PDB file of C-alpha atoms in Angstrom:
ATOM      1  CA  UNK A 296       0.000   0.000   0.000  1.00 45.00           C
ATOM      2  CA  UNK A 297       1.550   3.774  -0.854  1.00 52.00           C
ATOM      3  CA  UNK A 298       1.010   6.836   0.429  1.00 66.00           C
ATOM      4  CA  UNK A 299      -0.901   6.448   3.839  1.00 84.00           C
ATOM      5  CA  UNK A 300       0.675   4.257   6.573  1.00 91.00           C
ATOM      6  CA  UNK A 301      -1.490   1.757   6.882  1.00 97.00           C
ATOM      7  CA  UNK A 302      -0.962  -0.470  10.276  1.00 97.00           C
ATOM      8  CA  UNK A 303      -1.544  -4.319  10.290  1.00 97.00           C
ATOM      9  CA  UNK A 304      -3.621  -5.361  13.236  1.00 96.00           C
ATOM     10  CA  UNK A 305      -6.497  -7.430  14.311  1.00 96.00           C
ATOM     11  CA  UNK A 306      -9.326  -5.978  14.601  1.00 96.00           C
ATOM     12  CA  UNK A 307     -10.999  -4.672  17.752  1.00 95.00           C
ATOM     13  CA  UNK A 308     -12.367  -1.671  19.446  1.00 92.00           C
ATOM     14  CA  UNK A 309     -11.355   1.499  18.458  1.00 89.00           C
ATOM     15  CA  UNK A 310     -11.110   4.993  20.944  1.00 90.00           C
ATOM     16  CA  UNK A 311     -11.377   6.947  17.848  1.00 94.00           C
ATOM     17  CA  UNK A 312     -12.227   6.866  14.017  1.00 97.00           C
ATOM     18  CA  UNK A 313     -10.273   4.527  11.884  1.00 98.00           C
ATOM     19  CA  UNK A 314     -10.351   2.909   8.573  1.00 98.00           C
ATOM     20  CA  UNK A 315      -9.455  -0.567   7.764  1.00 98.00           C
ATOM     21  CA  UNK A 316      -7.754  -1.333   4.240  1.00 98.00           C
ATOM     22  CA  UNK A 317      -9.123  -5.171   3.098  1.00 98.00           C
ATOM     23  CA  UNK A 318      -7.377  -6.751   0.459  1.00 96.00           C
ATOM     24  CA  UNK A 319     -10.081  -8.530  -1.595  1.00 97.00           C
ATOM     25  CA  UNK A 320      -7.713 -10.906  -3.453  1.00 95.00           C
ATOM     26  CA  UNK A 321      -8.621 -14.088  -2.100  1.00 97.00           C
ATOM     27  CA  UNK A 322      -8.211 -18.092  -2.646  1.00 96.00           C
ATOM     28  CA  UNK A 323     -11.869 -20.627  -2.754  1.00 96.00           C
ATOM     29  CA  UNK A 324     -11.414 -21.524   0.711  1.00 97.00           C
ATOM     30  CA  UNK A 325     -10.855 -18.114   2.068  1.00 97.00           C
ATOM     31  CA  UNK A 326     -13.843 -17.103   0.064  1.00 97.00           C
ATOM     32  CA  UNK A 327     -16.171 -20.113   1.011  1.00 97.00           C
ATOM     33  CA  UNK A 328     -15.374 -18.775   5.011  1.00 97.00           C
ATOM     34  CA  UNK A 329     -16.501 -14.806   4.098  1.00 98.00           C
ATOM     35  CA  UNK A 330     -19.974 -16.703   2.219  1.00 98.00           C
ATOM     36  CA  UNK A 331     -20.508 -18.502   5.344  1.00 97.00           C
ATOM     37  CA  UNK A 332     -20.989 -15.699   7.604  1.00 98.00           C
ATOM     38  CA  UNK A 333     -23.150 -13.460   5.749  1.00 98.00           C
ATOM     39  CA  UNK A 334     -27.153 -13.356   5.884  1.00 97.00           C
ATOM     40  CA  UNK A 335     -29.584 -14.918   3.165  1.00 97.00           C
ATOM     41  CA  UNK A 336     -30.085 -11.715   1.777  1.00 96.00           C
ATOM     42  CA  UNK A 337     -26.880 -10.899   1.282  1.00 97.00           C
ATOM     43  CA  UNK A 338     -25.710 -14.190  -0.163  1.00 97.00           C
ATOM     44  CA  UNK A 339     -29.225 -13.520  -2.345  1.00 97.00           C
ATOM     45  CA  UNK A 340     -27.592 -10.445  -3.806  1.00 96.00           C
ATOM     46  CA  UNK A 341     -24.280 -12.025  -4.644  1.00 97.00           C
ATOM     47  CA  UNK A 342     -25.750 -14.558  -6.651  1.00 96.00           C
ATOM     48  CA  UNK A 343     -27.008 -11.621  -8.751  1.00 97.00           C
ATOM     49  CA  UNK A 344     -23.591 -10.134 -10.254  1.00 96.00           C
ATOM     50  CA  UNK A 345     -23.131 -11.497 -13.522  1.00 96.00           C
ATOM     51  CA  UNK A 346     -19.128 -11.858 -13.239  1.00 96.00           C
ATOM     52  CA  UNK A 347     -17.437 -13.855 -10.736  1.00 96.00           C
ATOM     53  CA  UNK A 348     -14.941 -11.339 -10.057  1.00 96.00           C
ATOM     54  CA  UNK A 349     -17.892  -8.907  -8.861  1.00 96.00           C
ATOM     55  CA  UNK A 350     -19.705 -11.436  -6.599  1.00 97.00           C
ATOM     56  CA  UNK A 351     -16.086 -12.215  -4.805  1.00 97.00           C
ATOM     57  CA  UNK A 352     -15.424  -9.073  -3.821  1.00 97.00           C
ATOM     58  CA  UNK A 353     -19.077  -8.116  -2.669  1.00 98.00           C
ATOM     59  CA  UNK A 354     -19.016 -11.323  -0.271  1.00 98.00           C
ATOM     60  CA  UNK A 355     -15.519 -10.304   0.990  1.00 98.00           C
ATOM     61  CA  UNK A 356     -16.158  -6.948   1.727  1.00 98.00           C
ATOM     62  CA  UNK A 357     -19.452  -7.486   3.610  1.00 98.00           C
ATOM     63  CA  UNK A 358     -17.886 -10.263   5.458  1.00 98.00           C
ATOM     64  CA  UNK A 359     -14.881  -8.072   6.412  1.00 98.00           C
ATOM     65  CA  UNK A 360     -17.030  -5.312   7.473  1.00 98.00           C
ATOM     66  CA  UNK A 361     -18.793  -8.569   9.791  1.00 98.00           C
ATOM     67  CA  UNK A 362     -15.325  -9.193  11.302  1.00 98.00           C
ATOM     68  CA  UNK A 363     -14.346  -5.205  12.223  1.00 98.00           C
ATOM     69  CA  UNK A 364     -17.692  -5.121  13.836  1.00 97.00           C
ATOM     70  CA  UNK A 365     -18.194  -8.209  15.252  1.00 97.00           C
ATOM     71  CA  UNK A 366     -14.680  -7.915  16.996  1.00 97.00           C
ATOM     72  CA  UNK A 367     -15.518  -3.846  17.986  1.00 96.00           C
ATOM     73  CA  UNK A 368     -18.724  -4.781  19.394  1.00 95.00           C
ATOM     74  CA  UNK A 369     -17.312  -8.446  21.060  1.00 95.00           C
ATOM     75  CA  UNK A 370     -20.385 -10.479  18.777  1.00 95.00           C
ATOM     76  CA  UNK A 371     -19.391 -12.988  16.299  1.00 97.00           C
ATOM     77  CA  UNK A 372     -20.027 -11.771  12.635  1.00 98.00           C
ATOM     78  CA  UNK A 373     -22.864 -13.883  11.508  1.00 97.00           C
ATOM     79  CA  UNK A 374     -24.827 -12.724  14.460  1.00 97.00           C
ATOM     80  CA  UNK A 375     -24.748  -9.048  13.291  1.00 97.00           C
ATOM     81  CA  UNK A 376     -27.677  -8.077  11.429  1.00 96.00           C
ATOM     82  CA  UNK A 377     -28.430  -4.686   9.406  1.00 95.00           C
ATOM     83  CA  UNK A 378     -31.180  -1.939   8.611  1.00 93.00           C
ATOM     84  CA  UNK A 379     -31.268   1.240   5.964  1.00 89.00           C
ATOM     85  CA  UNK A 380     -31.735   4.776   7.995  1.00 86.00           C
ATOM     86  CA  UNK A 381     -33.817   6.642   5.250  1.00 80.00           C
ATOM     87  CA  UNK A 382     -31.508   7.686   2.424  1.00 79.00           C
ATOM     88  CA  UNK A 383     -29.706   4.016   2.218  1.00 83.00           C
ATOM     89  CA  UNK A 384     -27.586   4.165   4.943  1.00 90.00           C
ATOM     90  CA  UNK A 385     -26.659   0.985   6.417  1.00 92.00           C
ATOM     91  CA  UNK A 386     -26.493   0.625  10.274  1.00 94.00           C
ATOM     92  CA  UNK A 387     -26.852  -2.296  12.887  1.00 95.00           C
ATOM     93  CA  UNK A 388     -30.661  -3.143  13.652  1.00 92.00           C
ATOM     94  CA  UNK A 389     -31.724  -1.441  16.859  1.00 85.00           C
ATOM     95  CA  UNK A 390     -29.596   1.330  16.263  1.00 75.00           C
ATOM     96  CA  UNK A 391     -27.031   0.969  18.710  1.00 80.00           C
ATOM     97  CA  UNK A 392     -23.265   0.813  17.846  1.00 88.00           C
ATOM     98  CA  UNK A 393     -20.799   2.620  15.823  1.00 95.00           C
ATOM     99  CA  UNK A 394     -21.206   4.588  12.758  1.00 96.00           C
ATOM    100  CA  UNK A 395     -19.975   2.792   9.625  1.00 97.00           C
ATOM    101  CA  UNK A 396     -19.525   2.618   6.185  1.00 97.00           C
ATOM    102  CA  UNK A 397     -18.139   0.606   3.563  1.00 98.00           C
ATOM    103  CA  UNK A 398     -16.970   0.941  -0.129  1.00 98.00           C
ATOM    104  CA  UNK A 399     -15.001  -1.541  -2.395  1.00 97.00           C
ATOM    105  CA  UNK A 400     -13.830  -1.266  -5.876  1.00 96.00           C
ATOM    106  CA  UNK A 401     -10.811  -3.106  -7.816  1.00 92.00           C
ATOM    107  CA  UNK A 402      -9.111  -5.489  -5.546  1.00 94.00           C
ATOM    108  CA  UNK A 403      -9.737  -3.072  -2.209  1.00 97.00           C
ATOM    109  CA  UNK A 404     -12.439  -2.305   0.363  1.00 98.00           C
ATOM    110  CA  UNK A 405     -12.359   0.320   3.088  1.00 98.00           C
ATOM    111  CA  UNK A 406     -14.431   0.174   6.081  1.00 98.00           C
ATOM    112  CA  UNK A 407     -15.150   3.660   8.114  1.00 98.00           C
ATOM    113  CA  UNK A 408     -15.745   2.983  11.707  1.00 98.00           C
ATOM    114  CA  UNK A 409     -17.200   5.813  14.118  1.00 97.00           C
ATOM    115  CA  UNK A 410     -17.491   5.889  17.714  1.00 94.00           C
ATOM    116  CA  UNK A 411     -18.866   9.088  17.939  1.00 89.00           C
ATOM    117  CA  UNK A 412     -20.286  10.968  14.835  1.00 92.00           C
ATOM    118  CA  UNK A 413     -20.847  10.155  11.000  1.00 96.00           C
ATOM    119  CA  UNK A 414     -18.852   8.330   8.602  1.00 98.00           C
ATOM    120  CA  UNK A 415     -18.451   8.030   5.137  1.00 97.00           C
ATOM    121  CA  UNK A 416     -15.406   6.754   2.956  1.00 98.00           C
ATOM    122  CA  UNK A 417     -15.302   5.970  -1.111  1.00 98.00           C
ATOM    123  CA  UNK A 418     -12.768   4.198  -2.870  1.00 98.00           C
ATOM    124  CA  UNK A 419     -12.371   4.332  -6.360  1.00 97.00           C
ATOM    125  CA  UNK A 420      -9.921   2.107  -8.692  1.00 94.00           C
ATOM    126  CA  UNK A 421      -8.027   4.635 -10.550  1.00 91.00           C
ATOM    127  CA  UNK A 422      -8.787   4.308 -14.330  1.00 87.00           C
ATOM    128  CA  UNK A 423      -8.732   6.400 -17.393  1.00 85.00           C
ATOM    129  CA  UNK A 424     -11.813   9.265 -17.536  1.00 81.00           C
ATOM    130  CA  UNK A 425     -11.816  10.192 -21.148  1.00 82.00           C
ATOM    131  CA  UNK A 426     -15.476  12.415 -20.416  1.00 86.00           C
ATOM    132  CA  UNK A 427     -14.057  13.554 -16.639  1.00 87.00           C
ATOM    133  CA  UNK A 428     -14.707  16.765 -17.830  1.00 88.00           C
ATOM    134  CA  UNK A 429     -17.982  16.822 -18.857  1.00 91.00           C
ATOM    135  CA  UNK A 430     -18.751  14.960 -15.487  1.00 92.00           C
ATOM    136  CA  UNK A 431     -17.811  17.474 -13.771  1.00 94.00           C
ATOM    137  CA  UNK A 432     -19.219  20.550 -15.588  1.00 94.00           C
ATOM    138  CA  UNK A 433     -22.406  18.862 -15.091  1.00 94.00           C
ATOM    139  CA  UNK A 434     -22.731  17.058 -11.519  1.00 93.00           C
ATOM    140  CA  UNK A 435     -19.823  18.859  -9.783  1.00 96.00           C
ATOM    141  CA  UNK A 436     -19.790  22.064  -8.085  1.00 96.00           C
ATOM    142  CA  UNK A 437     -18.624  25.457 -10.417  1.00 96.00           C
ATOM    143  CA  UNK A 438     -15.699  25.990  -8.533  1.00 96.00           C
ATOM    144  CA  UNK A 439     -14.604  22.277  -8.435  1.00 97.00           C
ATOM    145  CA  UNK A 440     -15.401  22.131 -12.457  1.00 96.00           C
ATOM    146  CA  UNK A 441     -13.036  25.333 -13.029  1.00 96.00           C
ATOM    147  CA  UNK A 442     -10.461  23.944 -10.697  1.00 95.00           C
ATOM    148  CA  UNK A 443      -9.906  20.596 -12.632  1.00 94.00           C
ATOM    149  CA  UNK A 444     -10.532  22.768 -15.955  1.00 93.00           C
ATOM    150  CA  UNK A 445      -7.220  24.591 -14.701  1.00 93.00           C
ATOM    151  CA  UNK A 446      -5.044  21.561 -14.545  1.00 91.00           C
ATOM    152  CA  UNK A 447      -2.527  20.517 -16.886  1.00 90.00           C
ATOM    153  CA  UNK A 448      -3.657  17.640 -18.633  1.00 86.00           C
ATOM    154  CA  UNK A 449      -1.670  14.861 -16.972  1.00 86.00           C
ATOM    155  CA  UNK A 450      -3.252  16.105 -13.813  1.00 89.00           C
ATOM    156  CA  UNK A 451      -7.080  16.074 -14.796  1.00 90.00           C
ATOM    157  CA  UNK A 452      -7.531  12.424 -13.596  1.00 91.00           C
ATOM    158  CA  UNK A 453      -6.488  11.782 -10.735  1.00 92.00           C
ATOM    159  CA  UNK A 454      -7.536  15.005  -9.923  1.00 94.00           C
ATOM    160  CA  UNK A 455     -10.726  14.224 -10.731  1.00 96.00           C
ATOM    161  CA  UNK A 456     -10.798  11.421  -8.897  1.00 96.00           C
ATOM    162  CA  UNK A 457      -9.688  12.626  -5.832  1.00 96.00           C
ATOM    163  CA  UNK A 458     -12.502  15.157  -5.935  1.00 97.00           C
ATOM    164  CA  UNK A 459     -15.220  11.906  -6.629  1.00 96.00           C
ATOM    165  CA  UNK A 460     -14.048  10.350  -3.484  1.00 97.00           C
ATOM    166  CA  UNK A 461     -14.381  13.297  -1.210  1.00 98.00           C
ATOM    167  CA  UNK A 462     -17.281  14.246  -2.452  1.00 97.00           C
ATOM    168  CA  UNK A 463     -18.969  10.800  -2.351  1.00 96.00           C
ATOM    169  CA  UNK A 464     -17.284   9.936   1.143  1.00 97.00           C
ATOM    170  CA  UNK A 465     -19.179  13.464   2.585  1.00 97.00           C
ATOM    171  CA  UNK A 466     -22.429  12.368   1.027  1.00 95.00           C
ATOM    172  CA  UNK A 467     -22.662   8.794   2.577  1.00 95.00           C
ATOM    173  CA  UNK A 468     -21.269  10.226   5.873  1.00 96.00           C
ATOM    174  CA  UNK A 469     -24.312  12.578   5.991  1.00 94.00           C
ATOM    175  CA  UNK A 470     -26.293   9.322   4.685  1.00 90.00           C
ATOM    176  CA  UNK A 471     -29.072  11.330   2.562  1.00 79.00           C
ATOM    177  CA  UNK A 472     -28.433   9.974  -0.713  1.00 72.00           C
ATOM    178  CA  UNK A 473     -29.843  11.621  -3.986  1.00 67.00           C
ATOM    179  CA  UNK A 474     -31.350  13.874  -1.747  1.00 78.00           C
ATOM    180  CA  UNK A 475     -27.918  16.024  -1.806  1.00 86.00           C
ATOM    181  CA  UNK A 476     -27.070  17.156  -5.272  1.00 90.00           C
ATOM    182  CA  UNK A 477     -23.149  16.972  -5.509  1.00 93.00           C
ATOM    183  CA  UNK A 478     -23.326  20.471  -6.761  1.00 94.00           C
ATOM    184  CA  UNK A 479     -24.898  21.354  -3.404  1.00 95.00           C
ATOM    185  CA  UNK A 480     -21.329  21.645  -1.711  1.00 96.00           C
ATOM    186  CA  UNK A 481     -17.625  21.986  -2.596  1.00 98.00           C
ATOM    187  CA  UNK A 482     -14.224  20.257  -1.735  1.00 98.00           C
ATOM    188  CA  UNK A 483     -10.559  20.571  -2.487  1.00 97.00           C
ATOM    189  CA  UNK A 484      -9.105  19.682  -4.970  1.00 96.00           C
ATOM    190  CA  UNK A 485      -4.994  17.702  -5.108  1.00 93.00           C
ATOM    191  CA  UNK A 486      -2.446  19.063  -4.110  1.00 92.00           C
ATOM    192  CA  UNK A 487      -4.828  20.980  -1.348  1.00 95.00           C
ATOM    193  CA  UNK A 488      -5.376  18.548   1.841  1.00 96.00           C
ATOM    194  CA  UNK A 489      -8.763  16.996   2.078  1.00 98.00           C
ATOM    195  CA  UNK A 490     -11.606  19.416   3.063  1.00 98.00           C
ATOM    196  CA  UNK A 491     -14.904  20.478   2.904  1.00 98.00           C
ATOM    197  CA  UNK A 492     -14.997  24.076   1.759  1.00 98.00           C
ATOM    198  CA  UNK A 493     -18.652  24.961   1.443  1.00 96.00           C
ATOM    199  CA  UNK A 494     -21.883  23.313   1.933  1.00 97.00           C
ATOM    200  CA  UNK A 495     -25.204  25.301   0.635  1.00 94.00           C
ATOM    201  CA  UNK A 496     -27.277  27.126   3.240  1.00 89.00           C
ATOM    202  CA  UNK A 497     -24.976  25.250   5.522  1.00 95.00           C
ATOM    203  CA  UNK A 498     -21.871  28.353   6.496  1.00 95.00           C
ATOM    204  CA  UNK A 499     -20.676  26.470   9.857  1.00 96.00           C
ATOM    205  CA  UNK A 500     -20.783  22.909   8.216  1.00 96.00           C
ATOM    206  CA  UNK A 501     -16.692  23.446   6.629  1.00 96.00           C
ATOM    207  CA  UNK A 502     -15.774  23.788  10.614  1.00 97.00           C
ATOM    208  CA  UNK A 503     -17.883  20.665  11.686  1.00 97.00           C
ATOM    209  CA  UNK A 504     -15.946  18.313   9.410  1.00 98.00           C
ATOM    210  CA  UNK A 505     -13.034  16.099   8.771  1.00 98.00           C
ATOM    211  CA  UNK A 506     -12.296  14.834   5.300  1.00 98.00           C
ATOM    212  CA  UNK A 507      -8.867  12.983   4.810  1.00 98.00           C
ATOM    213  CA  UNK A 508      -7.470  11.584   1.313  1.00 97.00           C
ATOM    214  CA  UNK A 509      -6.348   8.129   1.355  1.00 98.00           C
ATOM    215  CA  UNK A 510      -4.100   5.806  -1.038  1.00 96.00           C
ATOM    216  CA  UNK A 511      -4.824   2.346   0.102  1.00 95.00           C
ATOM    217  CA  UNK A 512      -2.930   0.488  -2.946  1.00 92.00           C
ATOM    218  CA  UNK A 513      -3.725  -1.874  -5.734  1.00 89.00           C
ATOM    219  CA  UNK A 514      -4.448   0.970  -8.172  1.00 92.00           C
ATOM    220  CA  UNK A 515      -7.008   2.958  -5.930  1.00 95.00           C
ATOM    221  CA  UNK A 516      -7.698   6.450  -4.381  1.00 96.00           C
ATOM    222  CA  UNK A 517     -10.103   7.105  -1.360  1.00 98.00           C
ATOM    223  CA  UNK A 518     -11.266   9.916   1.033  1.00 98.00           C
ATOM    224  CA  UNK A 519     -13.345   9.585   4.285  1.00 98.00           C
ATOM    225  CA  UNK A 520     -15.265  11.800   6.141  1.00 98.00           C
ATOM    226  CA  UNK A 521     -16.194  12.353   9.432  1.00 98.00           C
ATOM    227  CA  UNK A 522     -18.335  14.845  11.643  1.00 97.00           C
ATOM    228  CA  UNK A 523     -15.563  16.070  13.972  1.00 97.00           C
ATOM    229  CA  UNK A 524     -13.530  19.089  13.286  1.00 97.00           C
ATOM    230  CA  UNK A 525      -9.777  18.499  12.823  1.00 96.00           C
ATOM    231  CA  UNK A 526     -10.259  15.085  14.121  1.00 96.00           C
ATOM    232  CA  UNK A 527      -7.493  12.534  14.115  1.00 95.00           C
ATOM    233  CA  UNK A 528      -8.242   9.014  11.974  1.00 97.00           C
ATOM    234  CA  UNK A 529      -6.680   5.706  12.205  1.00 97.00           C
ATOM    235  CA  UNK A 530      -5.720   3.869   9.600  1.00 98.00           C
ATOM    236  CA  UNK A 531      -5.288  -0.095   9.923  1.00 98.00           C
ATOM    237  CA  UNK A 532      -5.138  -2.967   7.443  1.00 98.00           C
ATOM    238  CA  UNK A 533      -6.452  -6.580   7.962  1.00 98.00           C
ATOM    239  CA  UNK A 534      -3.890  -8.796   8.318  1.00 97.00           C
ATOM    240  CA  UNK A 535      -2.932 -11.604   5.694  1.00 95.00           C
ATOM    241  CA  UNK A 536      -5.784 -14.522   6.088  1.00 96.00           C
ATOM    242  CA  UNK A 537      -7.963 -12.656   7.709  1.00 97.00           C
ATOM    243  CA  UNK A 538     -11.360 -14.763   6.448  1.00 97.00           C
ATOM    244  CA  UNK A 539      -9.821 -17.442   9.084  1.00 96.00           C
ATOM    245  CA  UNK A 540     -10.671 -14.912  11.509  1.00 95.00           C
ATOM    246  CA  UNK A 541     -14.097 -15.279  10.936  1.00 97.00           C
ATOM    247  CA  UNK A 542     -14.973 -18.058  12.606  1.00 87.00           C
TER     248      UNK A 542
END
């Protein structure tokens, strides 16, 4: 993994935010351990991706997100069950627990824990963006579409990109979905640190948050954010073999 130092631990609770870097590469037996934990109707909606590739890395992600709560909350991971707050969200049924959230693309998965306030994270696998552009004129913010207008072509990308994860992190943090046009609010842009520089009809909300770029590896960029001002985030990694853990 580049860029962020990423520490290799077991999971367990946490005193503070942190997110967990999964490598999704896995063998059939390491696999068949991640299906075995997770709930009918999450097994139901693997069996509904088309590739294989997909369906392996949705059942390894939910069942690593199982193990980093299970062991934070001292339950085994096929106990844990889930509900949607309105606007998608995912939490634990009954509402009690940390905030979390989870995103997985390529080969890697992130999962956003919060003891106190919301989370969001977004990785993306880094990949050419012929239109990124025209994306951006037309869901992003004015001053975010001038921004990555003004950089030098071997820039735009992952540029672009970087601004797509912030954005999308903030948006699942809050948890409302459509309901918040990405236009509605404004980040920085590379080489600027991660932040949240305006939020419509919202003045105080830069102040409230934390957003944080990440580079967990395998070809991907990230961002998370969290409702704490300046707030310090852990980063941790799941160690080699973690689907034995599951048991």
């Amino acid at each position: 993994m580049s860029g962020d130092t990423w520490t290799v631990r077991e999971p367990g609770p946490a005193a503070r935010a942190c997110v967990w870097c999964v490598d999704l590469a896995l063998d059939a037996p390491a696999r068949a351990a991640c299906a075995d934990v997770l709930s009918a109707e999450e097994r139901a909606r693997a069996a509904r991706f088309l590739r294989p590739v997909d369906r392996d890395r949705y059942v390894a992600s939910h069942a690593a997100l199982r193990l980093i709560l299970g062991r934070a909350l001292g339950r085994a991971p096929a106990d844990l069950a889930f509900a949607e707050r309105p606007g998608g969200k995912p939490a634990l049924a009954g509402g009690a627990g940390p905030d979390f959230n989870l995103s997985h693309s390529g080969a890697r998965a992130l999962v956003a824990v919060s003891p106190a306030g919301r989370i969001g994270v977004d990785v993306e696998a880094l990949r050419p963006m012929p239109d990124a552009g025209r994306v951006a004129r037309t869901y992003f913010a004015p001053d975010e579409a001038a921004a990555l207008a003004a950089r030098p072509e071997p820039e735009r990308m992952p540029a672009f990109m970087a601004c797509w994860t912030r954005k999308e992190a903030f948006v699942k943090a809050v948890g409302a979905g459509l309901a918040l046009p990405l236009a509605r609010f404004s980040v920085s842009l590379p080489p600027a640190p991660a932040a949240l520089l305006r939020l419509a009809d919202d003045p105080a909300a830069p102040g409230a948050w934390t957003l944080r770029h990440l580079e967990p590896g395998g070809g991907t960029v990230g961002a998370v954010a969290l409702e704490e001002p300046d707030a310090g985030i852990d980063l941790f990694a799941l160690p080699p073999g973690w689907p034995a853990r599951l048991a």
